[in-house]
Short mmCIF file of N, CA, C and O in Angstrom, two decimals:
data_model
loop_
_atom_site.label_atom_id
_atom_site.label_comp_id
_atom_site.label_asym_id
_atom_site.label_seq_id
_atom_site.Cartn_x
_atom_site.Cartn_y
_atom_site.Cartn_z
N MET A 1 0.99 -1.12 0.07
CA MET A 1 -0.04 -0.32 0.22
C MET A 1 0.75 1.31 -0.04
O MET A 1 1.95 1.42 0.72
N THR A 2 0.84 2.15 -0.94
CA THR A 2 1.58 3.61 -1.07
C THR A 2 0.94 4.34 -0.35
O THR A 2 1.49 5.39 -0.12
N ALA A 3 -1.00 4.58 0.00
CA ALA A 3 -1.77 5.60 0.54
C ALA A 3 -2.56 5.42 0.84
O ALA A 3 -3.40 4.43 0.67
N TYR A 4 -3.37 5.98 2.08
CA TYR A 4 -4.35 6.26 2.26
C TYR A 4 -5.49 7.11 1.80
O TYR A 4 -5.01 8.32 1.78
N GLU A 5 -6.41 7.26 1.40
CA GLU A 5 -7.18 8.50 0.53
C GLU A 5 -8.64 8.32 1.27
O GLU A 5 -9.07 7.10 1.44
N ALA A 6 -9.11 9.31 0.96
CA ALA A 6 -10.59 9.56 1.10
C ALA A 6 -11.23 9.85 0.45
O ALA A 6 -10.85 10.89 -0.77
N ARG A 7 -12.30 9.32 0.26
CA ARG A 7 -13.20 9.82 -1.11
C ARG A 7 -14.38 11.28 -0.82
O ARG A 7 -15.13 10.81 -0.32
N ILE A 8 -13.83 12.06 -1.57
CA ILE A 8 -14.51 13.12 -1.70
C ILE A 8 -15.82 13.42 -2.60
O ILE A 8 -15.49 13.02 -3.72
N ASP A 9 -16.71 13.60 -2.55
CA ASP A 9 -18.04 13.88 -3.13
C ASP A 9 -17.96 15.10 -3.41
O ASP A 9 -18.28 16.22 -2.88
N GLU A 10 -17.74 15.44 -4.91
CA GLU A 10 -17.03 16.63 -5.54
C GLU A 10 -18.67 17.20 -5.77
O GLU A 10 -18.55 18.23 -5.35
N THR A 11 -19.95 16.86 -5.96
CA THR A 11 -21.06 17.25 -5.88
C THR A 11 -21.31 18.36 -4.58
O THR A 11 -21.52 19.26 -4.86
N LYS A 12 -21.28 17.14 -3.64
CA LYS A 12 -21.33 18.13 -2.01
C LYS A 12 -20.61 19.62 -1.97
O LYS A 12 -21.00 20.21 -0.86
N MET A 13 -19.14 19.18 -2.55
CA MET A 13 -18.41 20.55 -2.16
C MET A 13 -18.42 21.38 -3.31
O MET A 13 -18.12 22.58 -3.37
N GLY A 14 -19.52 21.24 -4.41
CA GLY A 14 -19.96 22.59 -5.38
C GLY A 14 -19.04 22.09 -6.73
O GLY A 14 -19.04 23.39 -7.36
N PHE A 15 -18.47 21.26 -7.04
CA PHE A 15 -17.74 20.75 -7.81
C PHE A 15 -18.39 19.78 -8.71
O PHE A 15 -17.52 18.53 -9.09
N GLY A 16 -19.45 19.21 -9.06
CA GLY A 16 -20.33 18.57 -9.75
C GLY A 16 -20.05 18.20 -11.14
O GLY A 16 -21.10 17.35 -11.66
N PHE A 17 -19.68 18.93 -11.95
CA PHE A 17 -19.50 18.95 -13.12
C PHE A 17 -18.02 18.60 -13.66
O PHE A 17 -17.09 19.02 -13.62
N SER A 18 -17.54 17.56 -14.15
CA SER A 18 -16.52 16.63 -14.84
C SER A 18 -16.87 17.35 -16.03
O SER A 18 -17.75 17.01 -16.85
N VAL A 19 -15.35 17.18 -16.44
CA VAL A 19 -15.31 17.47 -17.98
C VAL A 19 -13.94 16.61 -18.09
O VAL A 19 -12.85 17.09 -17.61
N PHE A 20 -13.33 15.86 -19.50
CA PHE A 20 -12.04 15.52 -19.76
C PHE A 20 -11.85 15.75 -21.30
O PHE A 20 -12.62 16.71 -21.88
N VAL A 21 -10.63 16.66 -20.92
CA VAL A 21 -10.13 17.51 -22.08
C VAL A 21 -8.73 16.85 -22.41
O VAL A 21 -7.88 16.49 -21.46
N SER A 22 -8.71 16.67 -23.41
CA SER A 22 -7.74 16.12 -24.47
C SER A 22 -6.68 17.38 -25.07
O SER A 22 -7.36 18.36 -25.50
N VAL A 23 -5.47 17.18 -24.54
CA VAL A 23 -4.90 18.34 -25.11
C VAL A 23 -3.71 18.43 -25.92
O VAL A 23 -2.79 17.09 -25.42
N LYS A 24 -3.33 18.78 -26.85
CA LYS A 24 -2.10 18.62 -27.86
C LYS A 24 -1.09 19.60 -27.62
O LYS A 24 -1.73 20.71 -27.95
N LEU A 25 -0.07 19.64 -27.22
CA LEU A 25 0.99 20.42 -27.66
C LEU A 25 1.74 20.84 -28.83
O LEU A 25 1.40 19.91 -29.75
N ASP A 26 2.13 21.87 -28.92
CA ASP A 26 2.51 22.26 -30.61
C ASP A 26 4.03 21.53 -30.57
O ASP A 26 4.28 21.25 -31.84
N GLN A 27 4.63 20.78 -29.71
CA GLN A 27 5.85 20.25 -29.81
C GLN A 27 6.12 19.33 -28.40
O GLN A 27 5.35 19.52 -27.63
N GLN A 28 6.22 18.28 -28.76
CA GLN A 28 6.47 16.60 -27.77
C GLN A 28 8.11 17.24 -27.46
O GLN A 28 8.66 15.72 -27.25
N ILE A 29 8.66 18.12 -26.71
CA ILE A 29 9.80 17.93 -26.59
C ILE A 29 10.09 18.02 -24.93
O ILE A 29 8.85 18.56 -24.54
N ASP A 30 11.05 17.93 -24.35
CA ASP A 30 10.86 17.96 -22.91
C ASP A 30 10.68 18.69 -22.03
O ASP A 30 9.80 19.18 -21.18
N ARG A 31 11.21 19.74 -22.72
CA ARG A 31 10.84 21.48 -21.84
C ARG A 31 9.50 21.79 -21.82
O ARG A 31 8.83 22.07 -21.20
N ARG A 32 9.15 21.44 -23.22
CA ARG A 32 7.36 21.54 -23.27
C ARG A 32 6.78 20.94 -22.64
O ARG A 32 5.70 21.37 -21.71
N LEU A 33 6.66 19.64 -22.27
CA LEU A 33 6.11 18.82 -21.42
C LEU A 33 6.27 19.38 -20.15
O LEU A 33 5.02 19.35 -19.11
N VAL A 34 7.53 19.93 -19.41
CA VAL A 34 7.75 20.11 -18.15
C VAL A 34 7.03 21.41 -17.79
O VAL A 34 6.09 21.61 -16.68
N ASP A 35 6.97 22.28 -19.00
CA ASP A 35 6.38 23.67 -18.65
C ASP A 35 5.03 23.41 -18.34
O ASP A 35 4.28 23.77 -17.98
N PHE A 36 4.47 22.71 -19.22
CA PHE A 36 2.83 22.16 -19.22
C PHE A 36 2.37 21.46 -18.34
O PHE A 36 1.52 22.21 -17.46
N GLU A 37 3.14 20.40 -17.48
CA GLU A 37 3.25 19.90 -16.15
C GLU A 37 3.33 20.75 -15.28
O GLU A 37 2.06 20.42 -14.07
N ASN A 38 3.81 21.41 -15.10
CA ASN A 38 3.98 22.79 -14.16
C ASN A 38 2.80 23.61 -13.89
O ASN A 38 2.65 23.93 -13.03
N GLU A 39 2.49 24.05 -15.57
CA GLU A 39 0.80 24.91 -15.43
C GLU A 39 -0.24 24.21 -15.01
O GLU A 39 -0.99 24.47 -14.11
N VAL A 40 -0.02 22.71 -15.08
CA VAL A 40 -1.37 21.44 -14.37
C VAL A 40 -1.46 21.82 -12.92
O VAL A 40 -2.46 21.93 -12.78
N LEU A 41 0.10 21.56 -12.48
CA LEU A 41 -0.03 21.72 -11.01
C LEU A 41 -0.38 22.93 -10.14
O LEU A 41 -0.95 22.80 -9.16
N LEU A 42 -0.69 24.01 -10.79
CA LEU A 42 -1.35 25.30 -10.65
C LEU A 42 -2.65 25.34 -10.63
O LEU A 42 -3.35 26.46 -10.08
N CYS A 43 -3.22 24.56 -11.62
CA CYS A 43 -4.77 24.60 -11.67
C CYS A 43 -5.46 23.79 -10.81
O CYS A 43 -5.53 22.31 -10.78
N PRO A 44 -6.26 24.34 -9.67
CA PRO A 44 -7.34 23.56 -8.96
C PRO A 44 -8.13 22.61 -9.57
O PRO A 44 -8.88 21.91 -8.88
N GLU A 45 -8.75 23.33 -10.80
CA GLU A 45 -9.89 22.90 -11.41
C GLU A 45 -9.04 21.23 -12.18
O GLU A 45 -10.19 20.64 -12.12
N ILE A 46 -8.26 21.09 -12.31
CA ILE A 46 -7.35 20.00 -12.87
C ILE A 46 -7.07 18.86 -11.86
O ILE A 46 -6.44 19.38 -10.96
N VAL A 47 -8.05 17.84 -11.81
CA VAL A 47 -7.96 17.30 -10.64
C VAL A 47 -6.90 15.86 -10.79
O VAL A 47 -6.72 14.84 -10.02
N GLU A 48 -7.29 15.49 -12.50
CA GLU A 48 -6.78 14.68 -12.78
C GLU A 48 -5.84 14.82 -14.20
O GLU A 48 -6.27 15.33 -14.74
N CYS A 49 -4.29 14.59 -14.22
CA CYS A 49 -4.12 14.40 -15.71
C CYS A 49 -2.78 13.57 -15.81
O CYS A 49 -2.17 12.73 -15.41
N TRP A 50 -3.00 13.30 -17.15
CA TRP A 50 -2.20 11.49 -17.54
C TRP A 50 -1.90 12.25 -19.05
O TRP A 50 -1.85 12.51 -19.96
N LEU A 51 -0.42 11.85 -19.47
CA LEU A 51 0.14 11.84 -20.38
C LEU A 51 0.08 10.47 -21.06
O LEU A 51 0.13 9.32 -20.42
N MET A 52 -0.38 10.88 -22.52
CA MET A 52 -1.34 9.78 -23.08
C MET A 52 -0.16 9.31 -24.16
O MET A 52 0.58 10.36 -24.85
N THR A 53 -0.53 8.40 -25.13
CA THR A 53 -0.04 7.92 -26.33
C THR A 53 -1.58 8.02 -27.36
O THR A 53 -2.11 8.78 -26.41
N GLY A 54 -1.21 8.21 -28.48
CA GLY A 54 -1.78 8.52 -29.57
C GLY A 54 -2.46 9.92 -29.87
O GLY A 54 -1.27 10.55 -30.05
N SER A 55 -3.20 10.23 -30.14
CA SER A 55 -3.56 11.34 -31.03
C SER A 55 -3.23 12.37 -30.27
O SER A 55 -2.43 14.09 -30.57
N PHE A 56 -3.87 12.69 -28.83
CA PHE A 56 -3.33 13.82 -27.87
C PHE A 56 -2.31 13.37 -26.83
O PHE A 56 -1.76 12.52 -26.71
N ASP A 57 -1.25 14.42 -26.20
CA ASP A 57 -0.59 14.30 -25.65
C ASP A 57 -1.04 14.26 -23.84
O ASP A 57 -0.56 13.58 -23.17
N TYR A 58 -1.82 14.76 -23.56
CA TYR A 58 -2.49 15.03 -22.34
C TYR A 58 -4.03 14.55 -22.16
O TYR A 58 -4.52 14.94 -23.08
N LEU A 59 -4.66 13.66 -21.30
CA LEU A 59 -5.73 13.74 -20.77
C LEU A 59 -6.00 14.46 -19.56
O LEU A 59 -5.22 13.78 -18.66
N LEU A 60 -6.79 15.56 -19.35
CA LEU A 60 -7.37 15.95 -17.95
C LEU A 60 -8.89 15.65 -17.77
O LEU A 60 -9.31 15.55 -18.38
N ARG A 61 -8.86 15.27 -16.23
CA ARG A 61 -10.55 15.23 -15.84
C ARG A 61 -10.09 16.75 -14.79
O ARG A 61 -9.55 17.07 -14.10
N LEU A 62 -11.30 17.47 -15.19
CA LEU A 62 -11.70 18.77 -14.56
C LEU A 62 -12.68 18.69 -13.64
O LEU A 62 -13.69 17.81 -14.27
N SER A 63 -12.63 19.23 -12.69
CA SER A 63 -14.03 19.23 -11.79
C SER A 63 -14.26 20.33 -11.26
O SER A 63 -13.52 21.40 -10.53
N VAL A 64 -15.10 21.03 -11.79
CA VAL A 64 -15.94 22.58 -11.59
C VAL A 64 -17.24 22.89 -11.63
O VAL A 64 -18.28 21.47 -11.27
N ALA A 65 -17.68 23.58 -11.26
CA ALA A 65 -19.21 23.92 -10.36
C ALA A 65 -20.11 23.56 -11.79
O ALA A 65 -21.35 22.75 -11.12
N ASP A 66 -20.22 24.02 -13.19
CA ASP A 66 -20.84 23.96 -14.06
C ASP A 66 -20.18 24.40 -15.14
O ASP A 66 -19.05 24.66 -15.40
N LEU A 67 -21.06 24.36 -16.51
CA LEU A 67 -20.57 24.53 -17.33
C LEU A 67 -19.90 26.00 -17.62
O LEU A 67 -19.37 26.31 -18.42
N ASP A 68 -20.42 27.14 -17.07
CA ASP A 68 -19.91 28.36 -17.48
C ASP A 68 -18.81 28.42 -16.59
O ASP A 68 -17.77 29.16 -17.02
N ASP A 69 -18.43 27.80 -15.19
CA ASP A 69 -17.45 27.32 -14.67
C ASP A 69 -16.02 26.74 -15.53
O ASP A 69 -15.18 27.45 -15.79
N PHE A 70 -16.67 25.88 -16.30
CA PHE A 70 -15.36 25.56 -17.46
C PHE A 70 -15.29 26.29 -18.29
O PHE A 70 -14.16 26.36 -18.69
N GLU A 71 -16.18 26.93 -18.78
CA GLU A 71 -16.27 27.90 -19.91
C GLU A 71 -14.94 28.95 -19.46
O GLU A 71 -13.85 29.34 -20.19
N LYS A 72 -15.19 29.56 -18.48
CA LYS A 72 -14.21 30.45 -17.59
C LYS A 72 -12.58 30.05 -17.79
O LYS A 72 -11.77 30.58 -18.07
N PHE A 73 -12.84 28.75 -17.18
CA PHE A 73 -11.37 28.31 -16.90
C PHE A 73 -10.65 27.50 -18.38
O PHE A 73 -9.60 27.75 -18.52
N LEU A 74 -11.29 27.23 -19.18
CA LEU A 74 -11.04 26.86 -20.81
C LEU A 74 -10.58 28.40 -21.61
O LEU A 74 -9.29 28.24 -21.74
N THR A 75 -11.53 29.33 -21.56
CA THR A 75 -11.09 30.69 -21.94
C THR A 75 -10.09 31.40 -21.58
O THR A 75 -9.07 32.23 -22.44
N GLY A 76 -10.26 31.35 -20.15
CA GLY A 76 -9.28 32.37 -19.50
C GLY A 76 -8.15 31.68 -18.68
O GLY A 76 -7.23 32.32 -18.39
N ARG A 77 -8.00 30.43 -19.09
CA ARG A 77 -6.65 29.54 -18.34
C ARG A 77 -5.52 28.80 -19.53
O ARG A 77 -4.95 28.93 -19.78
N LEU A 78 -6.89 27.61 -19.83
CA LEU A 78 -6.06 26.57 -20.42
C LEU A 78 -5.60 27.05 -21.82
O LEU A 78 -4.30 26.72 -22.30
N THR A 79 -6.54 27.83 -22.37
CA THR A 79 -6.32 28.48 -23.78
C THR A 79 -4.82 28.90 -23.98
O THR A 79 -4.46 29.15 -24.96
N LYS A 80 -4.76 29.87 -22.88
CA LYS A 80 -3.44 30.49 -22.79
C LYS A 80 -2.05 29.80 -22.35
O LYS A 80 -1.31 31.04 -22.06
N VAL A 81 -2.22 28.77 -21.97
CA VAL A 81 -0.72 27.56 -21.61
C VAL A 81 -0.19 27.90 -23.03
O VAL A 81 -0.46 27.74 -24.05
N PRO A 82 1.42 28.21 -23.11
CA PRO A 82 2.01 28.57 -24.11
C PRO A 82 2.20 27.29 -23.89
O PRO A 82 2.45 26.03 -23.60
N GLY A 83 2.14 26.52 -25.59
CA GLY A 83 2.83 25.52 -25.91
C GLY A 83 1.37 24.23 -26.42
O GLY A 83 1.27 23.33 -27.08
N VAL A 84 0.44 24.92 -25.58
CA VAL A 84 -1.26 24.20 -26.22
C VAL A 84 -1.93 24.41 -27.83
O VAL A 84 -1.76 25.47 -28.08
N ALA A 85 -1.28 23.39 -28.34
CA ALA A 85 -2.07 23.67 -29.90
C ALA A 85 -2.78 23.26 -30.56
O ALA A 85 -3.66 24.01 -31.03
N SER A 86 -3.62 22.13 -29.37
CA SER A 86 -5.45 21.80 -29.68
C SER A 86 -5.97 21.50 -28.62
O SER A 86 -5.27 20.80 -27.86
N ILE A 87 -7.27 21.61 -28.13
CA ILE A 87 -8.05 21.22 -26.99
C ILE A 87 -9.28 20.27 -27.66
O ILE A 87 -9.75 21.50 -28.62
N GLU A 88 -9.35 19.70 -26.92
CA GLU A 88 -10.97 18.82 -27.27
C GLU A 88 -11.52 18.41 -25.44
O GLU A 88 -10.79 17.63 -25.28
N SER A 89 -12.48 18.69 -25.91
CA SER A 89 -13.21 18.34 -24.19
C SER A 89 -14.46 17.57 -24.80
O SER A 89 -15.07 17.12 -25.95
N SER A 90 -14.84 16.33 -23.46
CA SER A 90 -15.68 16.19 -23.41
C SER A 90 -16.84 16.02 -22.17
O SER A 90 -15.93 15.76 -21.01
N VAL A 91 -17.88 15.76 -22.47
CA VAL A 91 -18.65 15.99 -20.93
C VAL A 91 -19.34 14.74 -20.87
O VAL A 91 -20.08 13.89 -21.64
N PRO A 92 -19.03 14.10 -19.92
CA PRO A 92 -19.59 12.30 -19.22
C PRO A 92 -20.93 12.54 -19.02
O PRO A 92 -21.35 13.57 -18.15
N ILE A 93 -21.63 11.51 -19.36
CA ILE A 93 -23.36 11.35 -19.18
C ILE A 93 -23.52 10.91 -18.03
O ILE A 93 -23.93 11.39 -17.12
N ARG A 94 -22.65 9.70 -17.84
CA ARG A 94 -22.83 8.98 -16.14
C ARG A 94 -21.64 8.09 -15.85
O ARG A 94 -21.01 7.52 -16.94
N ARG A 95 -21.46 7.73 -14.55
CA ARG A 95 -20.00 7.25 -14.40
C ARG A 95 -20.74 5.90 -14.14
O ARG A 95 -21.47 5.50 -13.41
N VAL A 96 -20.15 4.45 -14.83
CA VAL A 96 -20.34 3.19 -14.71
C VAL A 96 -19.64 2.73 -13.61
O VAL A 96 -20.43 1.70 -13.10
N LYS A 97 -18.42 3.08 -13.58
CA LYS A 97 -17.60 2.39 -12.43
C LYS A 97 -16.66 3.31 -11.47
O LYS A 97 -15.89 3.79 -12.75
N ASN A 98 -16.58 3.05 -10.88
CA ASN A 98 -15.62 4.02 -10.02
C ASN A 98 -14.89 3.01 -8.89
O ASN A 98 -15.61 3.09 -7.50
N GLN A 99 -13.63 2.42 -9.30
CA GLN A 99 -12.84 1.69 -8.13
C GLN A 99 -11.74 2.04 -7.97
O GLN A 99 -10.92 2.31 -9.01
N PRO A 100 -11.39 2.58 -6.82
CA PRO A 100 -9.92 3.12 -6.68
C PRO A 100 -8.56 2.09 -7.16
O PRO A 100 -7.79 2.91 -7.40
N SER A 101 -8.80 0.68 -6.95
CA SER A 101 -7.54 0.10 -7.31
C SER A 101 -8.30 -1.35 -7.41
O SER A 101 -9.43 -1.55 -7.26
N ARG A 102 -7.22 -2.38 -8.24
CA ARG A 102 -7.91 -3.34 -8.44
C ARG A 102 -7.96 -3.84 -7.01
O ARG A 102 -8.68 -5.49 -7.11
N ILE A 103 -7.27 -4.00 -6.42
CA ILE A 103 -7.39 -4.62 -4.80
C ILE A 103 -8.35 -3.93 -3.85
O ILE A 103 -8.12 -2.77 -3.91
N ARG A 104 -9.10 -4.67 -3.12
CA ARG A 104 -9.62 -4.02 -2.32
C ARG A 104 -9.65 -4.66 -1.07
O ARG A 104 -9.11 -5.57 -0.38
#
């Protein structure tokens, strides 16, 4: 075991709107990746960030209050991060499974 975690109900905390955002950078060089990851660490709206293979470089999960909150973050912050070439967002309809690990 590496850690103990509490499961927080984001909805009860006022952040019941999740958005998955795929981000493609303009260059896949070490410095650009480090700079982007450092920006991610400064954004409380981003609760998960994964470096990916495939068409996009990163997959983010945002936890925000609502669609307006997402728009403010997208236009006010994420689109202004240096090196971001394209962004694609997806809104989940329903969580089918939520298991913290394979071992219970």
